[in-house]
Coordinates of C-alpha atoms and ligand atoms in Angstrom, one line a residue:
X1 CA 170.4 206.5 87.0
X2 CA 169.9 207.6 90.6
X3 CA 168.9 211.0 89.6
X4 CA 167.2 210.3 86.5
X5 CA 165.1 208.0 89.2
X6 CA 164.9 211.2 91.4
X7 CA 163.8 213.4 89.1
X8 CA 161.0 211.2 87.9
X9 CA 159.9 211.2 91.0
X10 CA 159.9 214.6 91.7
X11 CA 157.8 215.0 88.2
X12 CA 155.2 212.4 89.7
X13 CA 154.7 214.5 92.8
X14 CA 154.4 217.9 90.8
X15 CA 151.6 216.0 88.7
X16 CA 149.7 214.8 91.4
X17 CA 149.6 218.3 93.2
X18 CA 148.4 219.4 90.1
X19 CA 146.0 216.9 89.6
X20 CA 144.8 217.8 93.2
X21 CA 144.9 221.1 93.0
X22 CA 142.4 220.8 89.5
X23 CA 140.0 218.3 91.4
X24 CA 139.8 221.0 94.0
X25 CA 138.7 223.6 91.6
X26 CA 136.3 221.2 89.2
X27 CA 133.2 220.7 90.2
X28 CA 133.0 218.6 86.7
X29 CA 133.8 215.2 88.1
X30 CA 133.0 213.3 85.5
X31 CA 136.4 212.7 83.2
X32 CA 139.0 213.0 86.7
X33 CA 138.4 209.4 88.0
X34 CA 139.9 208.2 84.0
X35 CA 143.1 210.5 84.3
X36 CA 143.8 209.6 88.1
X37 CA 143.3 206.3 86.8
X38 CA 145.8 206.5 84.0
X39 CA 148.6 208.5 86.1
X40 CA 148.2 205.7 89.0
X41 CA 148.4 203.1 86.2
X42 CA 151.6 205.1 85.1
X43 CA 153.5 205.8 88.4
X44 CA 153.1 202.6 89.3
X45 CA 154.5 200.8 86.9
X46 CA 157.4 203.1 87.4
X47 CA 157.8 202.3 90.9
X48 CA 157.3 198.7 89.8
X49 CA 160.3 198.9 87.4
X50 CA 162.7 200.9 89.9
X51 CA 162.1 200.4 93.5
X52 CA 163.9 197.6 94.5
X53 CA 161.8 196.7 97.8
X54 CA 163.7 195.3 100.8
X55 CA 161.3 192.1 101.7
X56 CA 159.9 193.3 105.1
X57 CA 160.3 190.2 107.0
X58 CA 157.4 188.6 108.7
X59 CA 157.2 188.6 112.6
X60 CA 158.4 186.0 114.0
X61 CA 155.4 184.5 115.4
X62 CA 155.0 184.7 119.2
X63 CA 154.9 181.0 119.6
X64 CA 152.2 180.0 121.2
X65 CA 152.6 179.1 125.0
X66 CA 153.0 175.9 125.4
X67 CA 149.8 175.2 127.2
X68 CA 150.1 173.3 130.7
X69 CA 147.0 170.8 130.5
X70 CA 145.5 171.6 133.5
X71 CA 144.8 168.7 135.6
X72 CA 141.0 167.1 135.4
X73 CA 139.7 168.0 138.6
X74 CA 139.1 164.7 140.7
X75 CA 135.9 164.5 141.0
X76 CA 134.9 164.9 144.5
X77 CA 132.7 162.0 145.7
X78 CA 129.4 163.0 146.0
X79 CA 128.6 162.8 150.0
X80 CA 125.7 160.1 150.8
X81 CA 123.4 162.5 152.3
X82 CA 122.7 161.8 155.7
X83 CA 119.2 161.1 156.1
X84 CA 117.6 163.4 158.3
X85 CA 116.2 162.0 161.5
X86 CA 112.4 162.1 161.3
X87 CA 111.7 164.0 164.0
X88 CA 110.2 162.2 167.3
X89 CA 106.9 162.9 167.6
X90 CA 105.9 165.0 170.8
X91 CA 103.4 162.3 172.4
X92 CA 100.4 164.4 173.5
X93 CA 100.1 164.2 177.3
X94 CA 96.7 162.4 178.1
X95 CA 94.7 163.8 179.6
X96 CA 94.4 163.0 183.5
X97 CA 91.6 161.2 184.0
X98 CA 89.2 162.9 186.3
X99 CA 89.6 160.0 189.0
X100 CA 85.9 158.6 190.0
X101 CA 84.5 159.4 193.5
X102 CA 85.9 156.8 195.5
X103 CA 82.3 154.7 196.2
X104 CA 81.4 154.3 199.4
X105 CA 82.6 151.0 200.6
X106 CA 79.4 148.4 201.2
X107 CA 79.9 146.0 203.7
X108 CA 81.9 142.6 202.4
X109 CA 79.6 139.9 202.9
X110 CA 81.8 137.1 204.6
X111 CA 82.6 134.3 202.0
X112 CA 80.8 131.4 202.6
X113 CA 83.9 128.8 201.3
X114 CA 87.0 129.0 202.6
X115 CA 90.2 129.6 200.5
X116 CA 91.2 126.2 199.2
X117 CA 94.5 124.6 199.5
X118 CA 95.0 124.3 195.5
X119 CA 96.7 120.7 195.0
X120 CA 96.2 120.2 191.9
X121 CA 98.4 121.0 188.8
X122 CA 98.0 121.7 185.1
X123 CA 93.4 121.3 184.8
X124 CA 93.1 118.6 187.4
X125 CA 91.2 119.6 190.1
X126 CA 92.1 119.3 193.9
X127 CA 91.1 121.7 196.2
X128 CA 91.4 121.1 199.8
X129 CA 89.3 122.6 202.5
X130 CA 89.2 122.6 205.9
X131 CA 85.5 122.3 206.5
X132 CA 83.3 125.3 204.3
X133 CA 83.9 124.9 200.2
X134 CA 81.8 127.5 197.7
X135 CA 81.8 124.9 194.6
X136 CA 80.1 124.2 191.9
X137 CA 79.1 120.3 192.5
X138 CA 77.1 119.2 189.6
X139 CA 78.1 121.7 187.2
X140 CA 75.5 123.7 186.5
X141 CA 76.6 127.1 187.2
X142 CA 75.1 127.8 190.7
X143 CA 77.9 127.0 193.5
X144 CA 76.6 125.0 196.6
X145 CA 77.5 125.9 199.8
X146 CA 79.1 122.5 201.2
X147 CA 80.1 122.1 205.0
X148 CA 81.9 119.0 206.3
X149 CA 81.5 118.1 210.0
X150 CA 84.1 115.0 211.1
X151 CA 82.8 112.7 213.6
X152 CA 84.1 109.8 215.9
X153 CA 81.9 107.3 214.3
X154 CA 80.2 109.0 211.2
X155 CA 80.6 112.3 210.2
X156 CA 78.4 114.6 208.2
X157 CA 78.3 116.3 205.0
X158 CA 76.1 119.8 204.8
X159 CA 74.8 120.6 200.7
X160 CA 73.1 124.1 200.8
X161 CA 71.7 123.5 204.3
X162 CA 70.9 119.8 203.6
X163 CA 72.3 117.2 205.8
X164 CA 73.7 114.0 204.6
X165 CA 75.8 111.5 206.6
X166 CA 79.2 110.0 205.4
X167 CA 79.6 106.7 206.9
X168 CA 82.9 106.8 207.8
X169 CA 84.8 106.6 211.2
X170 CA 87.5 109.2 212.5
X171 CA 88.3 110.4 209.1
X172 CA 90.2 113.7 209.2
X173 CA 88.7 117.4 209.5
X174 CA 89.6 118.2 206.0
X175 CA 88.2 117.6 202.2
X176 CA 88.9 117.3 198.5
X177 CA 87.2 118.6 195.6
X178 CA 88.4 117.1 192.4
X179 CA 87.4 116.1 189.0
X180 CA 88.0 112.8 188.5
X181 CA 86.7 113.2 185.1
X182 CA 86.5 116.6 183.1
X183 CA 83.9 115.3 180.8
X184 CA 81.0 114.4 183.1
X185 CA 79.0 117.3 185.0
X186 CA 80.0 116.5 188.3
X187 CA 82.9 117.2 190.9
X188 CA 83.8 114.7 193.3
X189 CA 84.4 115.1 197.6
X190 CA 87.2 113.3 198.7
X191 CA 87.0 112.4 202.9
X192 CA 90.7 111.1 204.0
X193 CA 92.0 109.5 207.0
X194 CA 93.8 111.6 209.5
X195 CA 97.3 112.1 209.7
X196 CA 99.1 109.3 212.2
X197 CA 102.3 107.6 212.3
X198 CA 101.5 103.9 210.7
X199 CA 103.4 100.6 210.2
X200 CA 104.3 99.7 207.1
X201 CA 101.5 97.2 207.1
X202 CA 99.0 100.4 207.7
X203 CA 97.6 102.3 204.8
X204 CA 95.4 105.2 205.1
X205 CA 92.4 105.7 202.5
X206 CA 90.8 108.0 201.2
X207 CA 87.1 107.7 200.2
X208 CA 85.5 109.1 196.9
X209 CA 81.9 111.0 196.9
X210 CA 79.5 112.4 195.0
X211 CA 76.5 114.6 195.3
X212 CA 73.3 113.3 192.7
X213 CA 71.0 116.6 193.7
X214 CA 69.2 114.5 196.5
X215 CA 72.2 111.6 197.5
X216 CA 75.5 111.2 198.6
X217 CA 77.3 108.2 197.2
X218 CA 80.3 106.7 198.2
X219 CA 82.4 105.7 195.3
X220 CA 85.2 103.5 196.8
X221 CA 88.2 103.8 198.6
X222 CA 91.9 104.7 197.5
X223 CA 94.5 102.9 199.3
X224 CA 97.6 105.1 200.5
X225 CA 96.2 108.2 199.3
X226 CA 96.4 111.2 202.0
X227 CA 96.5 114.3 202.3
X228 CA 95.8 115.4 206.0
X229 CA 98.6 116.8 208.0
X230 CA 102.4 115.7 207.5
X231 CA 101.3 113.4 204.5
X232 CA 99.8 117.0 202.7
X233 CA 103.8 117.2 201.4
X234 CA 104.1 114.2 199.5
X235 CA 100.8 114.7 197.8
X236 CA 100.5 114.7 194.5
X237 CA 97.3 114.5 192.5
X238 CA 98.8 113.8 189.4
X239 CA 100.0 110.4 191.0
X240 CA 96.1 108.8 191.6
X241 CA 93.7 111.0 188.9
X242 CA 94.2 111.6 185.1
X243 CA 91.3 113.7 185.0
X244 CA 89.9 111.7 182.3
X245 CA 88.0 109.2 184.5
X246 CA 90.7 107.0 185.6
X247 CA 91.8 106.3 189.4
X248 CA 95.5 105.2 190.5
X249 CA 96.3 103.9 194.0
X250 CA 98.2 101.4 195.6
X251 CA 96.3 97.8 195.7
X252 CA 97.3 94.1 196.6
X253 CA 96.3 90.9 196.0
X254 CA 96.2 87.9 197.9
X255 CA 94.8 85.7 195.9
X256 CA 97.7 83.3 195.1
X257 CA 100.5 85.3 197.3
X258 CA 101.0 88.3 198.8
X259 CA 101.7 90.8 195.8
X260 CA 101.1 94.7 196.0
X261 CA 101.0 96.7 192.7
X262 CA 99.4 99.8 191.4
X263 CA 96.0 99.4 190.4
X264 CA 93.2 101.3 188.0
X265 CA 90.0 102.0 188.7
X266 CA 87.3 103.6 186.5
X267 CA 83.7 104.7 187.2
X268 CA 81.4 102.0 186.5
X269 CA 77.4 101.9 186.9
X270 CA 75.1 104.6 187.3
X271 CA 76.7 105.2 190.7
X272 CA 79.5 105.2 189.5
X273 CA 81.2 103.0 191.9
X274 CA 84.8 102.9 191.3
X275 CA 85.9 99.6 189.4
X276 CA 88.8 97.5 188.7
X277 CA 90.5 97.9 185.2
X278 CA 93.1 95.2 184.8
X279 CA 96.2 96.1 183.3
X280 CA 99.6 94.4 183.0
X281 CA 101.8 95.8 185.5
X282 CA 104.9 94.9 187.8
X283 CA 104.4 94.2 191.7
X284 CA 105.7 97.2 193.4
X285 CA 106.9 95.4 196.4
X286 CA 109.5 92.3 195.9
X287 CA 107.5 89.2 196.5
X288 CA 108.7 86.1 198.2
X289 CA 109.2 83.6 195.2
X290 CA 107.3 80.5 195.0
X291 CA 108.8 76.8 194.7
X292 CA 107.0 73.9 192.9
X293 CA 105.4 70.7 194.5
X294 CA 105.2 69.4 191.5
X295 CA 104.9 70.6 187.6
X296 CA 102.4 73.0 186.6
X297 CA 101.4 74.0 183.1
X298 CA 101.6 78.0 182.6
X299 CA 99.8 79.5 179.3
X300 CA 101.2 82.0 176.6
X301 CA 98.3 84.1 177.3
X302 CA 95.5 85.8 179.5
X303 CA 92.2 83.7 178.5
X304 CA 90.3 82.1 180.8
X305 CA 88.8 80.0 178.1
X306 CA 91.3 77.6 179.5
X307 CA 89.5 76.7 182.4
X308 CA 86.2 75.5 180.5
X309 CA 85.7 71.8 180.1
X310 CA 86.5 71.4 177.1
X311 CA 90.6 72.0 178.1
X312 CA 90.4 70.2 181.3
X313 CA 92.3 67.6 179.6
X314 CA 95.4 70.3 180.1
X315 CA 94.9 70.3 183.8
X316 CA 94.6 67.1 184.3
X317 CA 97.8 64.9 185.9
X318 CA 96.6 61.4 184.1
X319 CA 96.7 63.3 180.9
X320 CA 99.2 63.3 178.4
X321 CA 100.6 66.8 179.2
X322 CA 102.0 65.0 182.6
X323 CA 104.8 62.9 180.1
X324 CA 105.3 66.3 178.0
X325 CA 109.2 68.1 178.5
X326 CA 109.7 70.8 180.8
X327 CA 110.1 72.7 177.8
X328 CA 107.2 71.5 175.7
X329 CA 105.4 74.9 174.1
X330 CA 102.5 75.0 171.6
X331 CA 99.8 77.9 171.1
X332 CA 98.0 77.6 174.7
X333 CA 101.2 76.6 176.8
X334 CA 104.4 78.6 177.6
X335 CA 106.1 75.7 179.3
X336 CA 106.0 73.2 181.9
X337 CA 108.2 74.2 185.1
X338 CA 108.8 71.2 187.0
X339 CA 108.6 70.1 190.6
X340 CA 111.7 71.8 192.8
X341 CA 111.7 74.7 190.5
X342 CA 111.8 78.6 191.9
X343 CA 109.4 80.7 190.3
X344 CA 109.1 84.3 190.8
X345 CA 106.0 86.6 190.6
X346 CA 106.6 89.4 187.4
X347 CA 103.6 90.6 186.4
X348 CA 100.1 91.1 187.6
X349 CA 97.1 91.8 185.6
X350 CA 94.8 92.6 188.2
X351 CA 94.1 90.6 191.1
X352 CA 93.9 87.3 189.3
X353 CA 96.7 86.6 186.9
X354 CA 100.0 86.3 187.6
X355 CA 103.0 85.8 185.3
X356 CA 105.8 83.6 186.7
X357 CA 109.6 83.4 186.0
X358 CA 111.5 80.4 186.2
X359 CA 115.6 80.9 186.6
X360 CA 116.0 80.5 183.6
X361 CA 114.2 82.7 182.4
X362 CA 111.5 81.3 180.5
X363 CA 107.7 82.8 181.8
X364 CA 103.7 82.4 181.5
X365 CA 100.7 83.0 183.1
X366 CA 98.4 81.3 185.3
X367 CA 95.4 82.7 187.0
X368 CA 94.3 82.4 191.0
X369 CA 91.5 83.2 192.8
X370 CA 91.2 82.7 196.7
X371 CA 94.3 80.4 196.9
X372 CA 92.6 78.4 193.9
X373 CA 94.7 77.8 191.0
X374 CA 92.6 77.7 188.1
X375 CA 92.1 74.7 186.1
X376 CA 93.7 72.4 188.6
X377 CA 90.9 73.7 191.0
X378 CA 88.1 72.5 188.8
X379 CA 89.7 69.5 187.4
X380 CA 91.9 68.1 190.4
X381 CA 89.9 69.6 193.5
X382 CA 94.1 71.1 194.6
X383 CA 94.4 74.4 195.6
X384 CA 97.6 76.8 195.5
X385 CA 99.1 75.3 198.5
X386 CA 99.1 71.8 197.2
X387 CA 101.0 73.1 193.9
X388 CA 103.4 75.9 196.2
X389 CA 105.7 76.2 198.8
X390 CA 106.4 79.6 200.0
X391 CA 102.8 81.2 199.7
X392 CA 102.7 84.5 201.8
X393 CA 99.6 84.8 203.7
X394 CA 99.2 88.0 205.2
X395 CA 98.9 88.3 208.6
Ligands
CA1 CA1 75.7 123.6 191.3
CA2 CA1 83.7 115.8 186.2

């Protein structure tokens, strides 16, 4: 078998250099393709039939590499850009100013007022002076040259050149400019007592002014307010003006006792004289107290309606309100202190009325004038000292 294979083969070959050989030397192509066909068909059914083919084995394939995952970058953060500083702006130099030609200095008139002493506080006005004041006097925008002369017995007051005399002995060579009130057109002058060493039962005063255009008039006086000297320290404007037309300053009243208190005072009249505005207000002194002669009726209230004739029956000691309690009240009447009782002086309301305190506490009013207890004055013909013990009369 293994040569009859062999020499099959070796015919196969021989054919097919034949066959190549006659291609070669045929240009006729035209039949070749059919018997190449039919000798491929041929041979290889023959090598189908006797080749026994060892299975050439497939490559192992390379295995594929096992592929490492590479990490996922972390991602990097982005950076916050840094803003970039805006860039300070160059200032451009100013120029230097070309400096002005110094003027040639005129010659300072000399001041006609002096420099004031400036007392005041806040707006309220007090400007002290020795003797020359530049001011504005009646407010209307031209200053007035005002000179203030002291004298022994009167001293004088110069208004742009005009002369006007202030009726006042050995006051002090200084002066006040203030504004009692800011709403009126006018400043006031203020003439003061000089600085001495008083008793306590001295005061020194000071005197208000002011200028019309053609006059000087006095005002009033203001009891322990000073200025001049040693006092100058302890002076405080704010303690006697408000500025809006209302004056402070110690005051006292004799009129039943001796009682010191703080009065008001506003400007009253076309010369505006300073007047009394009563007000309710403590003594500032202690006063002696008083002690009863016999009972007195005090009222609930300041009214002197009281004292017409129509209530005389209240005042009255053969009236029915002599039987009535000590502590017998009804609309007009407080109570009825009785004889032997201690009252004490609480309250003033201006020079007149005078709320008294019994020890026990109990109070009410009654009103004075001139040692004259009102009511029992016009009913009974008594005065103060027929009612009182203890009355203080100054000496
Ligand atoms: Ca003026
Ligand atoms: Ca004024």
């Amino acid at each position: 078998m293994r040569y009859a294979a062999f020499f099959l083969t070796l015919m196969l070959l021989i054919r097919v250099f034949a066959a190549c050989s006659l291609f070669n030397n045929n240009t006729d192509a035209t039949t070749l393709p059919s018997e190449t066909s039919s000798v491929a068909q041929t041979t290889t059914t023959a090598t189908e039939t006797t080749v026994e083919t060892t299975p050439t084995s497939e490559p192992t394939p390379t295995p594929e590499p096992t592929s490492t995952p590479t990490p996922e970058p972390t991602p990097t953060p982005a950076p916050t850009p840094t803003p970039t500083p805006e860039p300070t702006p160059t200032p451009t130099p100013e120029p230097t100013p070309t400096p002005e030609p110094t003027p040639t200095p005129e010659p300072t008139p000399i001041p006609f007022g002096e420099e004031p002493d400036q007392a005041g506080q806040a707006d309220l006005l007090f400007d002290i002076y020795i003797s020359r004041a530049l001011v504005d006097l009646n407010q209307d925008g031209t200053m007035e040259e005002v000179e203030f002369i002291a004298g022994p017995a009167t001293s004088e007051l110069r208004i742009n050149g005009a002369s006007y005399t202030v009726n006042l002995a050995n006051l002090a060579q200084r002066f006040g400019v203030t504004d009692v009130d800011r709403d009126d057109a006018i400043l006031e002058l203020a003439f003061t007592d000089p600085y001495a060493e008083l008793a306590d039962s001295e005061k020194a005063y000071t005197y208000l002014y002011w200028w019309s255009g053609t006059q000087l008039i006095k005002m009033g006086g203001l009891m322990d307010v000073k200025f001049d000297g040693a006092w100058r320290s302890g002076f405080d404007p704010t303690d006697h003006f408000d500025g809006n037309g209302m004056t402070m300053c110690l005051a006292r009243t004799e009129e039943l006792t001796d009682v010191w208190y703080i009065g008001h005072y506003l400007c009253d009249g076309s010369e505006r004289k300073i007047k009394e505005k009563s007000y309710t207000t403590r003594p500032v002194y202690s006063v002696d107290p008083l002690v009863l002669k016999s009972y007195i009726v005090l009222l609930n209230n300041i009214d002197s309606t009281y004292f017409t004739s129509e209530y005389y029956v209240i005042w009255d000691y053969a009236s029915g309100y002599s039987t009535l309690d000590r502590d017998y009240t009804d609309s007009i009447v407080s109570f009825i202190p009785q004889e032997g009782e201690t009252l004490e002086v609480i309250r003033v309301y201006g020079k007149y009325w005078f709320k008294l305190q019994a020890s026990d506490g109990k109070t009410g009013w009654l009103k004075c004038m001139d040692k004259k207890v009102q009511g029992y004055y016009q009913v009974m013909g008594i005065t103060a000292f027929d009612i009182f013990d203890g009355i203080l009369i100054a000496g």
